[in-house]
Amino acid sequence: MTITSLEGIIAYPVTPFRPDGSGIDEQAFRRVTENLLRSHPAAIAFLGSAGESAYLTDDEWRRAAKVGVETVTGRAPVILGVSELTTAAAVSKARYAKEIGADMLMVIPVSYWKLAENEIYSHFEAIAAATDLPIMAYNNPATSGVDMQPALLVQLVSKIKTVCFVKESSGDLNRMHAIRTLSNGEIPFYNGANHLTLEALAAGASGWCTAAPNLLDDRPHALFEHMRKGRLAEARELFYQLLPILGFIVVGGLPTTVKAGLRLRGLDAGDPRPPLKPLPDAPRRELEGFLATIGVGAISA
Amino acid sequence: MTITSLEGIIAYPVTPFRPDGSGIDEQAFRRVTENLLRSHPAAIAFLGSAGESAYLTDDEWRRAAKVGVETVTGRAPVILGVSELTTAAAVSKARYAKEIGADMLMVIPVSYWKLAENEIYSHFEAIAAATDLPIMAYNNPATSGVDMQPALLVQLVSKIKTVCFVKESSGDLNRMHAIRTLSNGEIPFYNGANHLTLEALAAGASGWCTAAPNLLDDRPHALFEHMRKGRLAEARELFYQLLPILGFIVVGGLPTTVKAGLRLRGLDAGDPRPPLKPLPDAPRRELEGFLATIGVGAISA
Amino acid sequence: MTITSLEGIIAYPVTPFRPDGSGIDEQAFRRVTENLLRSHPAAIAFLGSAGESAYLTDDEWRRAAKVGVETVTGRAPVILGVSELTTAAAVSKARYAKEIGADMLMVIPVSYWKLAENEIYSHFEAIAAATDLPIMAYNNPATSGVDMQPALLVQLVSKIKTVCFVKESSGDLNRMHAIRTLSNGEIPFYNGANHLTLEALAAGASGWCTAAPNLLDDRPHALFEHMRKGRLAEARELFYQLLPILGFIVVGGLPTTVKAGLRLRGLDAGDPRPPLKPLPDAPRRELEGFLATIGVGAISA
Amino acid sequence: MTITSLEGIIAYPVTPFRPDGSGIDEQAFRRVTENLLRSHPAAIAFLGSAGESAYLTDDEWRRAAKVGVETVTGRAPVILGVSELTTAAAVSKARYAKEIGADMLMVIPVSYWKLAENEIYSHFEAIAAATDLPIMAYNNPATSGVDMQPALLVQLVSKIKTVCFVKESSGDLNRMHAIRTLSNGEIPFYNGANHLTLEALAAGASGWCTAAPNLLDDRPHALFEHMRKGRLAEARELFYQLLPILGFIVVGGLPTTVKAGLRLRGLDAGDPRPPLKPLPDAPRRELEGFLATIGVGAISA
């Protein structure tokens, strides 16, 4: 499947683990994926932040990637998240992604020691050289410790042939303004900050990268369609309905809150990996209330 | 003029000083005001941040307020900015505003020593008790040193009868979300962050408080109308056209940049008051280029 | 009194107001000053941050300055704080300070609109040109909204003949390192961050600018002497004894906490000026406990 | 070797890689370690931040740990750094450390998703349950993304039997004040912020955790001894001499700068692992100048 354009919702599954900590719960993983495929996604992105990519062993990452690709079986483009401290590990995963038939990579550099811009550039360059898959450059300083400025993101897309998209999760809309301005509107950028989606779409984002469809089904897609068709009042109304949940999953951490919400919906996707703990009782009940208020029901088997 | 609702552009004149530093240049002040009255404002707000309120002596503030009210002569509601370190000084100005026939106050607490929330509340309460003019509570931490959280702003409006409006200039759109959510959409809030206007209007702002019409005439009004009528694509197009100037005046400081721009347009409104300096040559030429690009011309006499 | 060097404690009186808000309580002001003169100060600094300089009318400032100079009558050098938004007002106060016989100025630029470095420089230059009094350049971004970097502070002292000293209250010890390094150890710098005094003196500060002697009498002087004579263990022991109070007065705001503490010691210096409120009961009792623990008693009449 | 107390310099070797990226350069690793053993260390800490622990594969980490322990052969206590995203991986390394004869662990939690305090606590608890080695709880928010407040650090030491020490690298000296105050001076804390060592020792730090001896030999030990014996003037003099290098290695990243410095001293410890790059020419020459100024020479074979 060649990705020429990409507009709408890019949906992020969580990665379910077996209760004994021994690895991926593949059956639950498939159910999570099937549920997302019903939410009108433009693409499915496995092993992103929501997918606890950083918490998997190398073997687990490869197994999850393979199961993901096989489950989707061409019903949507498949994007795989590559978030590695070393360039060597990122290159190795990029090659594997190509090998198993993924359609695209989403690459976020991760830091322990602060990275200079030319170090980040070389990281992307090496990954791009390892495969011909299109790449989405993903900025999320809060989780990765690396903050790529708009000028660097535009440079990555302009100079490295297969880097084609930008995902911006810093929550600073000025970044989107800058990307659009610096690229004369030619670089498609995607919103990764759930709680600012209404505004990011107003600012011209081509889509919304989100784990929210795990809990909200096709409501994110409906919000996107309202904005795409200029139904601003309807979009605003829907956005403020969804906002309590969108804010909740951002503040509480996606794997923790989305896995709790899936369990509330009857799909047991397990718990996040320690040191992350399951969502405590009080916020879980709060989430339950939010879901009930907007009429979210059980997930069909 | 009773203000029952307020939607659209609230336009902020700068305060011209005589070249010898001896006080207000009243003739230029009237020209600045007349120019704004042609920009389709919902109201004119004198002596705000852009009006260098904090840099005036008490006598100058009173004179400027009086000249402002007399110039407008009912052609638009007149709002006066009250930004004082002490409650006593703020109360005194509020009384004077009522006396000379202003229609509304915009109140921003200013700090040298950090203020607790109950100190801010009492400040507003004392000002409200001194006059029956409606009050807009104005949050702008970057200039005032005081950051009023949404819950406090909502409390001010809910509990103090004449505090009716909120102006949010923090640049954090989550604040607007919170104001709307906490007040069930019943408190009108206005955007004071020029560079985020498109998004603030998407989020439901009732209007835009801005000095931009000094330089952009009725273009801000046109942007507001596009958004009010759901013409999102047109709004976005216009916003990105205006953005270089909107960003420029925020970064360079409103009095400095707007006075420079007015001079470029043939209306000499003087320079900001020292220690503020006139805009240096290089950014002045940059501003000249921005104005030329979007076709801003000379101001008629 | 010519100031050629200045080492030790620079003590900051609060400014007592009459209960009806009608102006300075001169009798209490004199008692506050006498109390400080017993604490072994290297100088007395009126009308600084602790002195609520920013909250006084122009007339009050002048009256307080005059009463201060007359009370000290040469028993210590007198420093006057000049914190003004406009250069014109600062120059006017500097001239008055000279006229009434003050020995030195402490100048802090204050911002509503952000100041560029050349704007700050011109502000100091204009004040220096107005009088021959030596000037201490005072950096305190948290209260003033202006953050002068070490390179600018060193430039002010190097290029403007009467700017001789630096007071650093940012709480960032790297600033002191930089001042010392950039000036080859030749610019005397003073610590204004009470809770980091031990470390600032270790780093080579020539003295400590503090309102603490209002409550702690000559204990700050004893700490300074321990450090000056290399009695590090004794200094550390004393510092940790005083730290609860030093931290308390920083966090709670100097005018609020020091006035509360003076009242606990039997010297009624009134309350801070609204919107600032008196210290609430719970922290007042906490302060009372801290004072009792280290044996601080009543102030003699 | 049982660690009952620990005072002085804890020295951090870098981890040399083979030029082809194929793993640890064991011969260089031994030379780096021997060089540190000559610097009068109180302990040697392998695989900390400076040791690029986060950039090693699991197998490499184990090999490096083993080579480290074998090289030291009891000439100093050996500490191993454990910085893992998952508790399972941290526990596994802790067990291995015990098995190969290390004397102590230094544990830093690392985050992708933000950790709550009880998640951090459980992480330490699980590691402590896996081995009887004493543990140093290490706080370094800038590299790890986790900021452990003093109250949590004190809780870890108070409640978990084998957590005995705290390393504070936040650069906020108030944290050290709080640790001392909250623990009545009973918890030994160590400074990890090279550029604030003088002040941290003044504040009562029991030692200094640093990679600086790689470049500065026994000068850090001399600084510690000056402070221990109350020779404040000598300590300050030496600190300001070393400060250009201490600041340089902090700003430029320890693996990058220390490896560059070792090469300048004739010990080729290779380059940091990509995406980290070798130190560029200009800063390398700057470092060369700093080393020459204080008389640092070649490392003996």
CSV table of N, CA and C in Angstrom, one decimal, chain C residues 172-174 176-178 180-181 189 195-196 198-205 226-228 230-232 236-237 239-240 243-244, chain D residues 172-174 176-178 180-181 189 195-196 198-205 226-228 230-232 236-237 239-240 243-244:
chain,number,residue,atom,x,y,z
C,172,ASP,N,20.2,31.9,41.4
C,172,ASP,CA,21.0,31.0,40.6
C,172,ASP,C,22.5,31.3,40.8
C,173,LEU,N,23.1,30.4,41.5
C,173,LEU,CA,24.5,30.6,41.9
C,173,LEU,C,25.5,30.7,40.7
C,174,ASN,N,25.1,30.1,39.6
C,174,ASN,CA,25.9,30.2,38.4
C,174,ASN,C,26.1,31.7,38.0
C,176,MET,N,26.5,34.1,40.1
C,176,MET,CA,27.7,34.7,40.8
C,176,MET,C,29.0,34.2,40.3
C,177,HIS,N,29.0,32.9,39.9
C,177,HIS,CA,30.2,32.3,39.3
C,177,HIS,C,30.6,33.2,38.1
C,178,ALA,N,29.6,33.5,37.3
C,178,ALA,CA,29.9,34.2,36.0
C,178,ALA,C,30.3,35.6,36.3
C,180,ARG,N,31.9,36.7,38.9
C,180,ARG,CA,33.3,36.6,39.4
C,180,ARG,C,34.3,36.3,38.2
C,181,THR,N,33.9,35.3,37.4
C,181,THR,CA,34.8,34.9,36.3
C,181,THR,C,34.9,36.0,35.3
C,189,PHE,N,30.1,41.4,44.5
C,189,PHE,CA,28.6,41.1,44.4
C,189,PHE,C,28.1,40.6,45.7
C,195,HIS,N,17.7,32.3,51.3
C,195,HIS,CA,17.8,30.9,51.5
C,195,HIS,C,19.0,30.2,50.9
C,196,LEU,N,19.8,31.0,50.2
C,196,LEU,CA,21.1,30.4,49.6
C,196,LEU,C,22.3,31.2,50.1
C,198,LEU,N,24.4,30.7,52.7
C,198,LEU,CA,25.6,29.9,53.0
C,198,LEU,C,26.4,29.7,51.7
C,199,GLU,N,25.7,29.3,50.7
C,199,GLU,CA,26.4,29.0,49.4
C,199,GLU,C,26.9,30.2,48.7
C,200,ALA,N,26.2,31.3,48.8
C,200,ALA,CA,26.6,32.5,48.1
C,200,ALA,C,27.9,33.0,48.8
C,201,LEU,N,27.9,32.9,50.1
C,201,LEU,CA,29.2,33.4,50.8
C,201,LEU,C,30.3,32.4,50.4
C,202,ALA,N,30.0,31.1,50.3
C,202,ALA,CA,31.1,30.2,49.9
C,202,ALA,C,31.6,30.6,48.5
C,203,ALA,N,30.7,31.0,47.6
C,203,ALA,CA,31.0,31.4,46.3
C,203,ALA,C,31.8,32.7,46.2
C,204,GLY,N,31.9,33.4,47.3
C,204,GLY,CA,32.7,34.7,47.3
C,204,GLY,C,31.9,36.0,47.4
C,205,ALA,N,30.6,35.9,47.7
C,205,ALA,CA,29.8,37.1,47.9
C,205,ALA,C,30.5,38.0,48.9
C,226,HIS,N,31.4,34.0,60.6
C,226,HIS,CA,31.9,32.6,60.5
C,226,HIS,C,32.5,32.3,59.1
C,227,MET,N,31.8,32.7,58.1
C,227,MET,CA,32.2,32.4,56.8
C,227,MET,C,33.5,33.2,56.4
C,228,ARG,N,33.5,34.5,56.8
C,228,ARG,CA,34.7,35.3,56.5
C,228,ARG,C,35.9,34.8,57.2
C,230,GLY,N,36.4,31.6,57.8
C,230,GLY,CA,36.7,30.1,57.5
C,230,GLY,C,36.1,29.2,58.5
C,231,ARG,N,35.2,29.6,59.4
C,231,ARG,CA,34.7,28.6,60.3
C,231,ARG,C,33.4,27.9,59.7
C,232,LEU,N,33.7,27.1,58.7
C,232,LEU,CA,32.7,26.5,57.9
C,232,LEU,C,31.7,25.7,58.7
C,236,ARG,N,27.8,26.5,58.9
C,236,ARG,CA,26.7,25.6,58.4
C,236,ARG,C,25.7,25.3,59.5
C,237,GLU,N,26.2,25.1,60.7
C,237,GLU,CA,25.3,24.9,61.8
C,237,GLU,C,24.3,26.0,62.0
C,239,PHE,N,23.5,28.4,59.9
C,239,PHE,CA,22.7,28.6,58.7
C,239,PHE,C,21.5,27.6,58.7
C,240,TYR,N,21.7,26.4,59.1
C,240,TYR,CA,20.6,25.5,59.1
C,240,TYR,C,19.6,25.8,60.3
C,243,LEU,N,17.6,28.7,58.7
C,243,LEU,CA,17.0,28.4,57.4
C,243,LEU,C,15.5,28.4,57.4
C,244,PRO,N,14.8,27.8,58.4
C,244,PRO,CA,13.4,27.8,58.4
C,244,PRO,C,12.8,29.2,58.3
D,172,ASP,N,19.7,22.1,42.1
D,172,ASP,CA,18.9,23.0,43.0
D,172,ASP,C,19.4,22.7,44.5
D,173,LEU,N,20.1,23.6,45.0
D,173,LEU,CA,20.7,23.4,46.4
D,173,LEU,C,19.6,23.4,47.4
D,174,ASN,N,18.4,23.9,47.2
D,174,ASN,CA,17.4,23.8,48.1
D,174,ASN,C,17.0,22.4,48.4
D,176,MET,N,19.1,19.9,48.6
D,176,MET,CA,20.0,19.4,49.7
D,176,MET,C,19.6,19.9,51.0
D,177,HIS,N,19.3,21.2,51.1
D,177,HIS,CA,18.8,21.8,52.4
D,177,HIS,C,17.6,20.9,52.9
D,178,ALA,N,16.7,20.6,52.0
D,178,ALA,CA,15.5,19.9,52.4
D,178,ALA,C,15.8,18.5,52.9
D,180,ARG,N,18.6,17.4,54.2
D,180,ARG,CA,19.3,17.5,55.5
D,180,ARG,C,18.2,17.8,56.6
D,181,THR,N,17.3,18.8,56.3
D,181,THR,CA,16.4,19.2,57.3
D,181,THR,C,15.4,18.1,57.6
D,189,PHE,N,24.1,12.7,51.7
D,189,PHE,CA,23.7,13.1,50.3
D,189,PHE,C,25.0,13.5,49.5
D,195,HIS,N,29.2,21.8,38.5
D,195,HIS,CA,29.4,23.2,38.5
D,195,HIS,C,28.9,23.9,39.8
D,196,LEU,N,28.4,23.1,40.7
D,196,LEU,CA,27.9,23.7,42.0
D,196,LEU,C,28.6,22.9,43.2
D,198,LEU,N,31.4,23.4,45.0
D,198,LEU,CA,31.8,24.2,46.1
D,198,LEU,C,30.6,24.5,47.1
D,199,GLU,N,29.5,24.9,46.5
D,199,GLU,CA,28.3,25.2,47.3
D,199,GLU,C,27.7,24.0,47.9
D,200,ALA,N,27.7,22.9,47.2
D,200,ALA,CA,27.1,21.6,47.7
D,200,ALA,C,27.9,21.1,48.9
D,201,LEU,N,29.2,21.2,48.8
D,201,LEU,CA,30.0,20.8,49.9
D,201,LEU,C,29.8,21.8,51.1
D,202,ALA,N,29.7,23.1,50.8
D,202,ALA,CA,29.4,24.0,51.9
D,202,ALA,C,28.0,23.6,52.6
D,203,ALA,N,27.1,23.2,51.8
D,203,ALA,CA,25.8,22.8,52.3
D,203,ALA,C,25.8,21.5,53.1
D,204,GLY,N,26.9,20.8,53.0
D,204,GLY,CA,27.0,19.5,53.8
D,204,GLY,C,27.0,18.2,53.1
D,205,ALA,N,27.2,18.3,51.7
D,205,ALA,CA,27.3,17.0,51.0
D,205,ALA,C,28.4,16.2,51.5
D,226,HIS,N,40.0,20.3,51.0
D,226,HIS,CA,40.0,21.7,51.5
D,226,HIS,C,38.7,22.0,52.2
D,227,MET,N,37.6,21.6,51.6
D,227,MET,CA,36.3,21.9,52.3
D,227,MET,C,36.2,21.1,53.6
D,228,ARG,N,36.6,19.8,53.6
D,228,ARG,CA,36.5,19.0,54.7
D,228,ARG,C,37.2,19.6,55.9
D,230,GLY,N,37.9,22.8,56.3
D,230,GLY,CA,37.6,24.2,56.6
D,230,GLY,C,38.5,25.2,55.9
D,231,ARG,N,39.2,24.8,54.9
D,231,ARG,CA,40.1,25.8,54.2
D,231,ARG,C,39.3,26.4,53.1
D,232,LEU,N,38.4,27.3,53.4
D,232,LEU,CA,37.4,27.8,52.5
D,232,LEU,C,38.1,28.6,51.4
D,236,ARG,N,37.8,27.7,47.5
D,236,ARG,CA,37.2,28.7,46.5
D,236,ARG,C,38.2,28.9,45.4
D,237,GLU,N,39.4,29.2,45.7
D,237,GLU,CA,40.4,29.4,44.7
D,237,GLU,C,40.5,28.3,43.7
D,239,PHE,N,38.3,25.9,43.2
D,239,PHE,CA,37.1,25.7,42.5
D,239,PHE,C,37.0,26.6,41.3
D,240,TYR,N,37.3,27.8,41.5
D,240,TYR,CA,37.2,28.8,40.3
D,240,TYR,C,38.2,28.4,39.2
D,243,LEU,N,36.5,25.5,37.5
D,243,LEU,CA,35.1,25.7,37.0
D,243,LEU,C,35.0,25.7,35.5
D,244,PRO,N,35.9,26.3,34.8
D,244,PRO,CA,35.7,26.3,33.3
D,244,PRO,C,35.5,24.9,32.8
